[in-house]
Short mmCIF file of C-alpha atoms in Angstrom, two decimals:
data_model
loop_
_atom_site.label_atom_id
_atom_site.label_comp_id
_atom_site.label_asym_id
_atom_site.label_seq_id
_atom_site.Cartn_x
_atom_site.Cartn_y
_atom_site.Cartn_z
CA UNK A 842 -47.72 119.86 -77.93
CA UNK A 843 -44.54 119.01 -76.07
CA UNK A 844 -43.16 115.49 -76.25
CA UNK A 845 -43.59 114.95 -72.50
CA UNK A 846 -47.32 115.58 -72.73
CA UNK A 847 -47.54 113.14 -75.63
CA UNK A 848 -45.92 110.46 -73.47
CA UNK A 849 -48.33 111.25 -70.64
CA UNK A 850 -51.34 110.91 -72.93
CA UNK A 851 -50.03 107.62 -74.35
CA UNK A 852 -49.49 106.28 -70.83
CA UNK A 853 -53.01 107.30 -69.84
CA UNK A 854 -54.39 105.62 -72.93
CA UNK A 855 -52.57 102.38 -72.21
CA UNK A 856 -53.71 102.53 -68.58
CA UNK A 857 -57.33 103.01 -69.69
CA UNK A 858 -57.11 100.04 -72.08
CA UNK A 859 -55.50 97.89 -69.39
CA UNK A 860 -58.22 98.90 -66.94
CA UNK A 861 -60.94 97.94 -69.41
CA UNK A 862 -59.29 94.57 -70.05
CA UNK A 863 -59.07 93.87 -66.31
CA UNK A 864 -62.68 95.01 -65.76
CA UNK A 865 -64.16 92.83 -68.50
CA UNK A 866 -62.00 89.79 -67.69
CA UNK A 867 -62.55 89.68 -63.93
CA UNK A 868 -64.99 87.01 -62.68
CA UNK A 869 -68.52 88.01 -61.74
CA UNK A 870 -69.22 87.34 -58.04
CA UNK A 871 -72.81 86.37 -57.22
CA UNK A 872 -74.19 85.71 -53.76
CA UNK A 873 -76.52 82.72 -53.42
CA UNK A 874 -78.86 82.23 -50.46
CA UNK A 875 -79.34 78.57 -49.51
CA UNK A 876 -81.76 77.01 -47.04
CA UNK A 877 -81.91 74.87 -45.08
CA UNK A 878 -78.19 74.98 -44.36
CA UNK A 879 -78.04 71.20 -43.73
CA UNK A 880 -80.21 70.23 -46.72
CA UNK A 881 -79.16 68.39 -49.86
CA UNK A 882 -79.65 71.61 -51.83
CA UNK A 883 -77.05 73.40 -49.71
CA UNK A 884 -74.60 70.55 -50.29
CA UNK A 885 -75.11 70.80 -54.05
CA UNK A 886 -74.64 74.57 -54.20
CA UNK A 887 -71.56 74.52 -51.98
CA UNK A 888 -70.00 71.78 -54.12
CA UNK A 889 -70.78 73.81 -57.25
CA UNK A 890 -69.27 76.99 -55.76
CA UNK A 891 -66.04 75.16 -54.94
CA UNK A 892 -65.88 73.75 -58.48
CA UNK A 893 -66.23 77.24 -59.99
CA UNK A 894 -63.38 78.54 -57.83
CA UNK A 895 -61.20 75.55 -58.57
CA UNK A 896 -61.64 75.93 -62.34
CA UNK A 897 -61.19 79.75 -62.30
CA UNK A 898 -64.43 80.33 -64.21
CA UNK A 899 -65.80 83.71 -65.23
CA UNK A 900 -68.49 83.54 -62.54
CA UNK A 901 -68.10 82.71 -58.83
CA UNK A 902 -70.62 82.02 -56.07
CA UNK A 903 -70.58 83.20 -52.47
CA UNK A 904 -72.88 80.96 -50.41
CA UNK A 905 -75.09 82.52 -47.72
CA UNK A 906 -76.62 79.74 -45.57
CA UNK A 907 -80.05 80.17 -43.99
CA UNK A 908 -82.15 78.02 -41.71
CA UNK A 909 -85.05 77.50 -44.12
CA UNK A 910 -86.08 78.01 -47.75
CA UNK A 911 -88.45 80.73 -46.61
CA UNK A 912 -85.46 82.74 -45.35
CA UNK A 913 -83.43 82.19 -48.51
CA UNK A 914 -86.39 83.33 -50.64
CA UNK A 915 -86.77 86.42 -48.47
CA UNK A 916 -83.07 87.23 -48.94
CA UNK A 917 -83.55 87.15 -52.72
CA UNK A 918 -86.70 89.27 -52.55
CA UNK A 919 -85.00 91.88 -50.34
CA UNK A 920 -81.96 92.12 -52.61
CA UNK A 921 -79.55 90.59 -50.08
CA UNK A 922 -78.69 87.82 -52.53
CA UNK A 923 -78.40 87.51 -56.31
CA UNK A 924 -79.46 83.86 -56.43
CA UNK A 925 -81.41 81.68 -54.01
CA UNK A 926 -82.73 78.17 -53.49
CA UNK A 927 -86.51 78.61 -53.46
CA UNK A 928 -89.47 76.33 -52.90
CA UNK A 929 -92.26 78.30 -54.61
CA UNK A 930 -95.11 76.89 -52.50
CA UNK A 931 -93.33 78.06 -49.34
CA UNK A 932 -92.43 81.54 -50.52
CA UNK A 933 -92.19 82.82 -54.08
CA UNK A 934 -90.08 86.01 -54.38
CA UNK A 935 -91.80 88.57 -56.56
CA UNK A 936 -88.46 89.33 -58.26
CA UNK A 937 -87.38 85.69 -58.68
CA UNK A 938 -86.83 84.06 -62.08
CA UNK A 939 -86.05 80.37 -62.48
CA UNK A 940 -82.62 79.14 -63.57
CA UNK A 941 -83.00 75.42 -62.94
CA UNK A 942 -85.12 72.91 -61.05
CA UNK A 943 -82.71 71.34 -58.58
CA UNK A 944 -85.11 68.51 -57.77
CA UNK A 945 -88.80 67.70 -57.41
CA UNK A 946 -90.67 66.33 -54.43
CA UNK A 947 -93.91 64.52 -55.06
CA UNK A 948 -97.01 64.13 -52.95
CA UNK A 949 -96.95 60.38 -52.36
CA UNK A 950 -100.11 58.87 -50.88
CA UNK A 951 -100.05 55.19 -50.09
CA UNK A 952 -102.69 52.92 -48.61
CA UNK A 953 -103.06 49.18 -48.03
CA UNK A 954 -104.73 47.65 -51.05
CA UNK A 955 -107.57 46.31 -48.86
CA UNK A 956 -108.69 49.88 -48.07
CA UNK A 957 -109.72 50.36 -51.73
CA UNK A 958 -108.37 53.89 -52.07
CA UNK A 959 -107.10 54.52 -55.60
CA UNK A 960 -107.75 58.22 -56.27
CA UNK A 961 -107.69 61.35 -54.15
CA UNK A 962 -111.45 61.63 -54.43
CA UNK A 963 -111.72 58.21 -52.68
CA UNK A 964 -110.36 59.83 -49.53
CA UNK A 965 -113.75 61.36 -48.78
CA UNK A 966 -114.87 60.24 -45.30
CA UNK A 967 -111.39 58.76 -44.72
CA UNK A 968 -108.56 59.72 -42.38
CA UNK A 969 -105.27 60.62 -44.00
CA UNK A 970 -102.09 60.42 -41.98
CA UNK A 971 -99.63 63.19 -42.93
CA UNK A 972 -95.90 62.86 -42.32
CA UNK A 973 -94.79 66.49 -42.32
CA UNK A 974 -91.14 67.17 -43.16
CA UNK A 975 -91.72 70.87 -43.63
CA UNK A 976 -94.31 73.25 -42.23
CA UNK A 977 -95.53 73.94 -45.77
CA UNK A 978 -96.39 70.29 -46.47
CA UNK A 979 -99.80 70.50 -44.83
CA UNK A 980 -100.90 73.58 -46.85
CA UNK A 981 -100.23 71.56 -50.03
CA UNK A 982 -102.88 69.09 -48.93
CA UNK A 983 -105.34 71.79 -47.95
CA UNK A 984 -104.93 73.24 -51.48
CA UNK A 985 -106.03 69.89 -52.86
CA UNK A 986 -108.98 69.79 -50.50
CA UNK A 987 -110.11 73.16 -51.82
CA UNK A 988 -109.76 71.99 -55.41
CA UNK A 989 -111.91 68.91 -54.83
CA UNK A 990 -114.32 70.88 -52.66
CA UNK A 991 -113.50 68.77 -49.61
CA UNK A 992 -113.35 70.02 -46.05
CA UNK A 993 -110.84 69.09 -43.41
CA UNK A 994 -112.54 67.30 -40.53
CA UNK A 995 -112.51 69.01 -37.16
CA UNK A 996 -110.18 67.72 -34.47
CA UNK A 997 -112.95 66.12 -32.39
CA UNK A 998 -114.28 64.37 -35.51
CA UNK A 999 -110.83 63.01 -36.29
CA UNK A 1000 -110.27 61.75 -32.76
CA UNK A 1001 -113.81 60.47 -32.25
CA UNK A 1002 -113.45 57.36 -34.40
CA UNK A 1003 -116.95 57.69 -35.86
CA UNK A 1004 -117.37 57.71 -39.67
CA UNK A 1005 -116.78 61.16 -41.18
CA UNK A 1006 -119.46 63.02 -43.06
CA UNK A 1007 -119.37 62.99 -46.86
CA UNK A 1008 -116.94 65.52 -48.29
CA UNK A 1009 -114.78 65.53 -45.19
CA UNK A 1010 -111.24 64.23 -44.89
CA UNK A 1011 -109.46 63.87 -41.61
CA UNK A 1012 -105.87 65.11 -41.71
CA UNK A 1013 -103.92 63.37 -38.95
CA UNK A 1014 -100.29 64.44 -38.35
CA UNK A 1015 -98.19 61.37 -37.60
CA UNK A 1016 -94.52 60.56 -37.28
CA UNK A 1017 -92.70 58.26 -39.68
CA UNK A 1018 -92.12 55.71 -36.92
CA UNK A 1019 -95.85 55.48 -36.17
CA UNK A 1020 -97.12 54.75 -39.69
CA UNK A 1021 -97.54 51.00 -39.34
CA UNK A 1022 -99.20 51.18 -35.91
CA UNK A 1023 -101.56 53.98 -37.04
CA UNK A 1024 -102.72 51.93 -40.04
CA UNK A 1025 -103.15 48.73 -38.05
CA UNK A 1026 -105.19 50.48 -35.36
CA UNK A 1027 -107.39 52.12 -38.04
CA UNK A 1028 -106.41 55.56 -36.76
CA UNK A 1029 -105.66 56.43 -40.38
CA UNK A 1030 -106.67 54.82 -43.69
CA UNK A 1031 -103.84 56.12 -45.85
CA UNK A 1032 -100.54 57.97 -45.41
CA UNK A 1033 -99.17 60.97 -47.31
CA UNK A 1034 -95.66 62.38 -47.51
CA UNK A 1035 -94.03 65.03 -49.68
CA UNK A 1036 -90.59 63.77 -50.66
CA UNK A 1037 -88.45 62.79 -53.61
CA UNK A 1038 -89.62 59.35 -54.82
CA UNK A 1039 -86.05 58.04 -54.69
CA UNK A 1040 -85.28 59.51 -51.26
CA UNK A 1041 -85.07 57.44 -48.10
CA UNK A 1042 -88.16 59.03 -46.40
CA UNK A 1043 -90.41 57.99 -49.29
CA UNK A 1044 -88.99 54.48 -49.41
CA UNK A 1045 -89.35 54.10 -45.63
CA UNK A 1046 -92.95 55.30 -45.72
CA UNK A 1047 -93.83 52.78 -48.41
CA UNK A 1048 -92.27 49.91 -46.46
CA UNK A 1049 -94.20 50.96 -43.33
CA UNK A 1050 -97.52 50.93 -45.24
CA UNK A 1051 -96.62 47.55 -46.72
CA UNK A 1052 -95.96 46.21 -43.23
CA UNK A 1053 -99.48 47.22 -42.18
CA UNK A 1054 -101.11 45.54 -45.20
CA UNK A 1055 -102.34 41.96 -44.59
CA UNK A 1056 -101.30 40.83 -48.07
CA UNK A 1057 -98.24 43.09 -48.28
CA UNK A 1058 -99.87 44.95 -51.14
CA UNK A 1059 -99.85 48.73 -51.38
CA UNK A 1060 -101.86 51.08 -53.56
CA UNK A 1061 -100.33 54.40 -54.62
CA UNK A 1062 -103.16 56.94 -54.66
CA UNK A 1063 -103.29 59.14 -57.76
CA UNK A 1064 -104.13 62.82 -58.08
CA UNK A 1065 -105.39 62.71 -61.67
CA UNK A 1066 -106.14 66.40 -62.12
CA UNK A 1067 -102.58 67.66 -61.71
CA UNK A 1068 -102.56 70.08 -64.66
CA UNK A 1069 -105.84 71.66 -63.61
CA UNK A 1070 -104.61 71.98 -60.03
CA UNK A 1071 -101.42 73.71 -61.19
CA UNK A 1072 -103.49 76.25 -63.12
CA UNK A 1073 -105.11 77.20 -59.83
CA UNK A 1074 -102.01 76.82 -57.65
CA UNK A 1075 -98.97 77.70 -59.86
CA UNK A 1076 -96.54 76.98 -57.03
CA UNK A 1077 -97.31 73.26 -57.45
CA UNK A 1078 -96.49 71.15 -60.46
CA UNK A 1079 -97.73 67.89 -61.98
CA UNK A 1080 -95.54 64.86 -61.22
CA UNK A 1081 -95.65 61.36 -62.68
CA UNK A 1082 -94.54 58.41 -60.58
CA UNK A 1083 -93.26 56.09 -63.28
CA UNK A 1084 -94.03 52.38 -63.14
CA UNK A 1085 -91.42 50.60 -61.06
CA UNK A 1086 -90.22 53.74 -59.30
CA UNK A 1087 -90.26 51.97 -55.92
CA UNK A 1088 -88.98 48.60 -57.08
CA UNK A 1089 -89.33 45.97 -59.74
CA UNK A 1090 -90.12 42.80 -57.72
CA UNK A 1091 -92.99 43.28 -57.37
CA UNK A 1092 -93.27 46.24 -59.70
CA UNK A 1093 -94.40 49.27 -57.69
CA UNK A 1094 -96.40 50.94 -59.00
CA UNK A 1095 -97.52 48.65 -61.76
CA UNK A 1096 -98.52 51.63 -63.92
CA UNK A 1097 -97.66 55.32 -64.02
CA UNK A 1098 -99.36 57.27 -61.25
CA UNK A 1099 -100.23 60.95 -61.69
CA UNK A 1100 -99.88 63.23 -58.70
CA UNK A 1101 -98.70 66.75 -57.83
CA UNK A 1102 -95.56 67.94 -56.17
CA UNK A 1103 -93.33 70.82 -55.27
CA UNK A 1104 -89.97 71.88 -56.65
CA UNK A 1105 -86.77 73.25 -55.22
CA UNK A 1106 -85.53 75.82 -57.70
CA UNK A 1107 -82.45 77.89 -58.19
CA UNK A 1108 -83.78 81.39 -58.87
CA UNK A 1109 -82.18 84.75 -59.58
CA UNK A 1110 -83.23 88.35 -59.38
CA UNK A 1111 -84.39 89.70 -62.71
CA UNK A 1112 -81.72 92.42 -62.51
CA UNK A 1113 -78.84 89.91 -62.54
CA UNK A 1114 -76.92 89.95 -65.84
CA UNK A 1115 -78.25 87.41 -68.31
CA UNK A 1116 -74.65 86.69 -69.36
CA UNK A 1117 -73.67 85.75 -65.79
CA UNK A 1118 -76.84 83.67 -65.38
CA UNK A 1119 -76.19 81.83 -68.65
CA UNK A 1120 -72.70 80.99 -67.41
CA UNK A 1121 -74.06 79.72 -64.06
CA UNK A 1122 -76.61 77.47 -65.78
CA UNK A 1123 -74.12 76.22 -68.36
CA UNK A 1124 -71.56 75.02 -65.82
CA UNK A 1125 -74.26 73.66 -63.52
CA UNK A 1126 -75.61 71.28 -66.15
CA UNK A 1127 -72.34 70.52 -67.92
CA UNK A 1128 -70.74 69.47 -64.62
CA UNK A 1129 -73.75 67.45 -63.45
CA UNK A 1130 -71.90 64.10 -63.31
CA UNK A 1131 -68.88 65.70 -61.66
CA UNK A 1132 -71.04 67.35 -58.98
CA UNK A 1133 -73.03 64.15 -58.39
CA UNK A 1134 -69.93 62.46 -56.96
CA UNK A 1135 -70.22 64.72 -53.89
CA UNK A 1136 -73.90 65.73 -54.16
CA UNK A 1137 -76.00 62.88 -55.64
CA UNK A 1138 -79.02 65.19 -55.85
CA UNK A 1139 -77.33 66.75 -58.91
CA UNK A 1140 -78.57 63.82 -61.00
CA UNK A 1141 -82.15 65.04 -60.45
CA UNK A 1142 -81.55 68.52 -61.84
CA UNK A 1143 -83.54 69.47 -64.91
CA UNK A 1144 -84.38 72.57 -66.93
CA UNK A 1145 -87.80 74.14 -66.36
CA UNK A 1146 -90.47 73.11 -68.84
CA UNK A 1147 -91.50 75.55 -71.55
CA UNK A 1148 -92.59 75.43 -75.19
CA UNK A 1149 -91.15 78.60 -76.72
CA UNK A 1150 -88.88 81.42 -75.65
CA UNK A 1151 -91.91 83.65 -75.20
CA UNK A 1152 -93.66 81.21 -72.89
CA UNK A 1153 -90.41 80.65 -70.99
CA UNK A 1154 -90.23 84.26 -69.86
CA UNK A 1155 -93.97 84.82 -69.46
CA UNK A 1156 -95.01 81.65 -67.65
CA UNK A 1157 -96.68 81.65 -64.26
CA UNK A 1158 -93.23 80.82 -62.85
CA UNK A 1159 -91.13 82.69 -65.44
CA UNK A 1160 -87.59 81.73 -66.33
CA UNK A 1161 -84.59 84.04 -66.40
CA UNK A 1162 -83.65 85.20 -69.94
CA UNK A 1163 -80.04 84.19 -69.27
CA UNK A 1164 -81.11 80.61 -68.53
CA UNK A 1165 -83.21 80.57 -71.69
CA UNK A 1166 -80.17 81.77 -73.65
CA UNK A 1167 -78.29 78.67 -72.55
CA UNK A 1168 -81.16 76.25 -73.10
CA UNK A 1169 -81.75 77.69 -76.58
CA UNK A 1170 -77.99 77.79 -77.31
CA UNK A 1171 -78.20 81.52 -77.90
CA UNK A 1172 -75.58 82.75 -75.45
CA UNK A 1173 -74.30 86.17 -76.40
CA UNK A 1174 -70.78 86.77 -77.66
CA UNK A 1175 -68.69 89.76 -76.61
CA UNK A 1176 -69.84 91.74 -79.66
CA UNK A 1177 -73.47 90.79 -79.06
CA UNK A 1178 -73.24 92.04 -75.49
CA UNK A 1179 -71.49 95.32 -76.20
CA UNK A 1180 -72.31 96.15 -79.82
CA UNK A 1181 -74.55 99.05 -78.76
CA UNK A 1182 -71.78 100.50 -76.60
CA UNK A 1183 -69.22 99.99 -79.37
CA UNK A 1184 -71.48 101.79 -81.83
CA UNK A 1185 -72.12 104.64 -79.42
CA UNK A 1186 -68.42 104.90 -78.61
CA UNK A 1187 -67.53 105.01 -82.31
CA UNK A 1188 -70.22 107.61 -83.00
CA UNK A 1189 -69.61 109.88 -80.04
CA UNK A 1190 -65.87 109.18 -80.10
CA UNK A 1191 -65.68 110.52 -83.64
CA UNK A 1192 -67.70 113.55 -82.65
CA UNK A 1193 -65.52 114.10 -79.60
CA UNK A 1194 -62.35 113.70 -81.69
CA UNK A 1195 -63.62 116.30 -84.16
CA UNK A 1196 -64.36 118.62 -81.26
CA UNK A 1197 -60.87 118.16 -79.84
CA UNK A 1198 -59.32 118.81 -83.26
CA UNK A 1199 -61.39 121.97 -83.67
CA UNK A 1200 -60.39 123.13 -80.19
CA UNK A 1201 -56.74 122.44 -81.02
CA UNK A 1202 -57.03 124.52 -84.16
CA UNK A 1203 -58.63 127.33 -82.21
CA UNK A 1204 -55.84 127.26 -79.62
CA UNK A 1205 -53.20 127.18 -82.35
CA UNK A 1206 -54.85 130.19 -83.98
CA UNK A 1207 -54.84 132.00 -80.65
CA UNK A 1208 -51.11 131.27 -80.28
CA UNK A 1209 -50.45 132.57 -83.79
CA UNK A 1210 -52.47 135.68 -83.01
CA UNK A 1211 -50.33 136.25 -79.91
CA UNK A 1212 -47.12 136.01 -81.95
CA UNK A 1213 -48.63 138.34 -84.57
CA UNK A 1214 -49.32 140.90 -81.83
CA UNK A 1215 -45.67 140.67 -80.70
CA UNK A 1216 -44.42 141.03 -84.28
CA UNK A 1217 -46.63 144.05 -84.90
CA UNK A 1218 -45.34 145.67 -81.72
CA UNK A 1219 -41.71 144.97 -82.67
CA UNK A 1220 -42.28 146.68 -86.01
CA UNK A 1221 -43.78 149.67 -84.19
CA UNK A 1222 -40.77 149.74 -81.83
CA UNK A 1223 -38.45 149.69 -84.86
CA UNK A 1224 -40.14 152.78 -86.24
CA UNK A 1225 -40.20 154.50 -82.83
CA UNK A 1226 -36.47 153.75 -82.29
CA UNK A 1227 -35.56 155.48 -85.53
CA UNK A 1228 -37.55 158.56 -84.47
CA UNK A 1229 -36.57 158.62 -80.78
CA UNK A 1230 -35.53 162.07 -79.50
CA UNK A 1231 -33.74 161.04 -76.30
CA UNK A 1232 -31.74 158.25 -74.72
CA UNK A 1233 -34.51 157.79 -72.12
CA UNK A 1234 -37.00 156.98 -74.89
CA UNK A 1235 -34.56 154.39 -76.27
CA UNK A 1236 -34.16 152.86 -72.81
CA UNK A 1237 -37.93 152.54 -72.49
CA UNK A 1238 -38.13 150.86 -75.91
CA UNK A 1239 -35.27 148.55 -74.89
CA UNK A 1240 -37.08 147.45 -71.74
CA UNK A 1241 -40.27 146.81 -73.72
CA UNK A 1242 -38.29 144.81 -76.28
CA UNK A 1243 -36.79 142.73 -73.49
CA UNK A 1244 -40.29 142.03 -72.17
CA UNK A 1245 -41.49 140.95 -75.62
CA UNK A 1246 -38.46 138.68 -76.04
CA UNK A 1247 -39.21 137.07 -72.64
CA UNK A 1248 -42.81 136.52 -73.72
CA UNK A 1249 -41.66 134.80 -76.92
CA UNK A 1250 -39.27 132.56 -75.01
CA UNK A 1251 -42.06 131.49 -72.62
CA UNK A 1252 -44.32 130.74 -75.57
CA UNK A 1253 -41.60 128.61 -77.15
CA UNK A 1254 -41.00 126.63 -73.94
CA UNK A 1255 -44.68 125.86 -73.42
CA UNK A 1256 -45.61 124.94 -76.98
CA UNK A 1257 -44.18 124.74 -80.49
CA UNK A 1258 -44.09 127.77 -82.77
CA UNK A 1259 -44.13 127.66 -86.56
CA UNK A 1260 -40.64 127.98 -88.09
CA UNK A 1261 -41.76 130.83 -90.35
CA UNK A 1262 -42.92 132.77 -87.30
CA UNK A 1263 -39.54 132.11 -85.65
CA UNK A 1264 -37.70 133.48 -88.69
CA UNK A 1265 -39.89 136.58 -88.69
CA UNK A 1266 -39.27 137.11 -84.97
CA UNK A 1267 -35.51 136.77 -85.42
CA UNK A 1268 -35.47 139.35 -88.22
CA UNK A 1269 -37.68 141.74 -86.27
CA UNK A 1270 -35.62 141.48 -83.08
CA UNK A 1271 -32.34 141.95 -84.99
CA UNK A 1272 -33.75 145.03 -86.73
CA UNK A 1273 -35.03 146.52 -83.45
CA UNK A 1274 -31.71 145.92 -81.68
CA UNK A 1275 -29.85 147.49 -84.60
CA UNK A 1276 -32.13 150.54 -84.51
CA UNK A 1277 -31.66 150.89 -80.74
CA UNK A 1278 -27.85 150.65 -81.07
CA UNK A 1279 -27.85 153.25 -83.84
CA UNK A 1280 -29.96 155.59 -81.71
CA UNK A 1281 -27.59 155.31 -78.74
CA UNK A 1282 -24.56 156.07 -80.90
CA UNK A 1283 -26.38 159.11 -82.19
CA UNK A 1284 -27.01 160.44 -78.66
CA UNK A 1285 -23.68 159.25 -77.15
CA UNK A 1286 -20.86 159.54 -79.65
CA UNK A 1287 -18.35 158.18 -77.11
CA UNK A 1288 -20.47 155.20 -76.08
CA UNK A 1289 -18.83 151.79 -75.52
CA UNK A 1290 -19.16 149.57 -78.61
CA UNK A 1291 -20.16 146.68 -76.36
CA UNK A 1292 -23.65 148.18 -76.42
CA UNK A 1293 -23.95 146.50 -79.78
CA UNK A 1294 -24.10 143.18 -77.93
CA UNK A 1295 -27.90 143.46 -78.00
CA UNK A 1296 -27.68 142.45 -81.62
CA UNK A 1297 -26.79 138.97 -80.30
CA UNK A 1298 -30.17 138.66 -78.59
CA UNK A 1299 -31.80 137.32 -81.73
CA UNK A 1300 -29.09 134.68 -82.15
CA UNK A 1301 -29.44 133.64 -78.49
CA UNK A 1302 -33.20 133.47 -78.99
CA UNK A 1303 -32.75 131.28 -82.04
CA UNK A 1304 -30.71 128.84 -79.97
CA UNK A 1305 -33.44 128.69 -77.31
CA UNK A 1306 -36.22 127.77 -79.77
CA UNK A 1307 -36.24 124.14 -80.98
CA UNK A 1308 -38.46 124.96 -83.95
CA UNK A 1309 -35.88 127.35 -85.27
CA UNK A 1310 -33.25 124.60 -85.83
#
C-alpha cells in the first residue's frame, strides 16, 4: 500500500474517533411540555432549564408551554415532547413514566365546628360548597361519592333548601370570595378545595370558614379510606394533613387528618434514555435549594413512593427506570452503558480485521501472479528472440516487450512489488534486450551500435521502482 493511502486511512481513523468523542460528549436535548404556562410548575421547570444551560450539564431542556396540564399530557402521549408536567387525574398519558412528584394538592374540606361534620361520610344529606380551581376538581369529588355510594343531589334539590334525602350530597360550586356568606346563609354546610396545604388559596379558604364560625372554630373533615380509594382510583393518592399544618396558635388541625389528593408529576416517555432521565432527576433534586430561591415550589418536590425496584416500575403509576437508577444510586457508568456494544465491536471487529487481512493476502497473491505471468512471457520472448527468422519478428517481440515493461511500471507505481520479483524482472528484461540486439546484428551487419541502448531499459526500470533500491 502506498504511503499516501496510509496517511488517508490514518486521517479517517482519527476523524472517526473525534466524531465518536463529539457524539458521546454532546449534551442530550429533551423537550418538556409544561402547563399551565403561568403556573408554579412552569416557573420551576423554566428555572431548572436555565440552570442546566448555565452549568453546561450533559442534559438540556427545551420548554414547550401549554395552556393546561391536559394539553401538556397530550403532547407527551403524542410524542411531541420527551417530558411533561402531568396531573394524572386530569389526563394520564399511556406512555408516561414518573420521574418526580413536583408537588401534591390535597382535598381540604373544612366546616364550622358547630356543624358537627368530622368525616366524609358525615356529609350525607349536607350541602358541600366546592371552590373549583381546575375543571378536574369536581370529578375528584364525584369519585369519592361513588366510593361511599353517595349520590350527588339534583340541582333543584340543592337550590330548594329542603333537607336532602339520605345518601345524597349537594355539590354547590362557589367562589372563594363567597365562602363566608354561603356558610352564614346556610347555603352550604362545608367547603372543599383542592390545593396545596401551604398555598394561599387553602389558607384563605380556611380563614373564610373560620369567619363564618360563631366560635371561630373550624373542623377539617377527614377522608379516612384514602388507601382503599387509591386502589380504585390510581390517579389519586392518600395525603396526610399533619397537625399544625395551618398554624400553631391555635393548633390547626390538632391531630393528623387523613384525606386524598392529586399530584403534579414530571413524567417522561418510556423510550427516553434512562441515562438522560437519571441525569435530569439527579440535578433536579441536588439543586432543590438553589431552584427554590426563584421557584419556592421546589421545596415540595419528592420522589415517588415505592418499596422495591420491581414495584417502582410495575406500580399503577409506574416510575421511569432512569429515575429509579438515581434513587437507588445505581446510575450506569460509561462501560455499563456501552459494554454490549464494546463486546460486539471487539468480536466483529476482530472478525472484520481477519477478513481484511485475508483479502489483502488474496490481492497480494493476485499481484504476484500477474508478475509471474509477465516473467513467464519474458522468458518465452527470450527463447523466441534467439530463434527469430526475420527483423520483423524481432520488431514484434520488441513492441511486446515494451508493453510488458509498461505494465510492470504501472504495477510498481500503484503498489509495492517484492524486491526478489524486481530482481528477476531486471534480469529477464536485460536478457531479452540482449537477445533482441544480437538478433538485429545478425540480420543487419551494418546496423548502428546505438541499437544496443535497449539494454539500458532494465537499468531505467530499476530506477523507477522504489522497491528495487
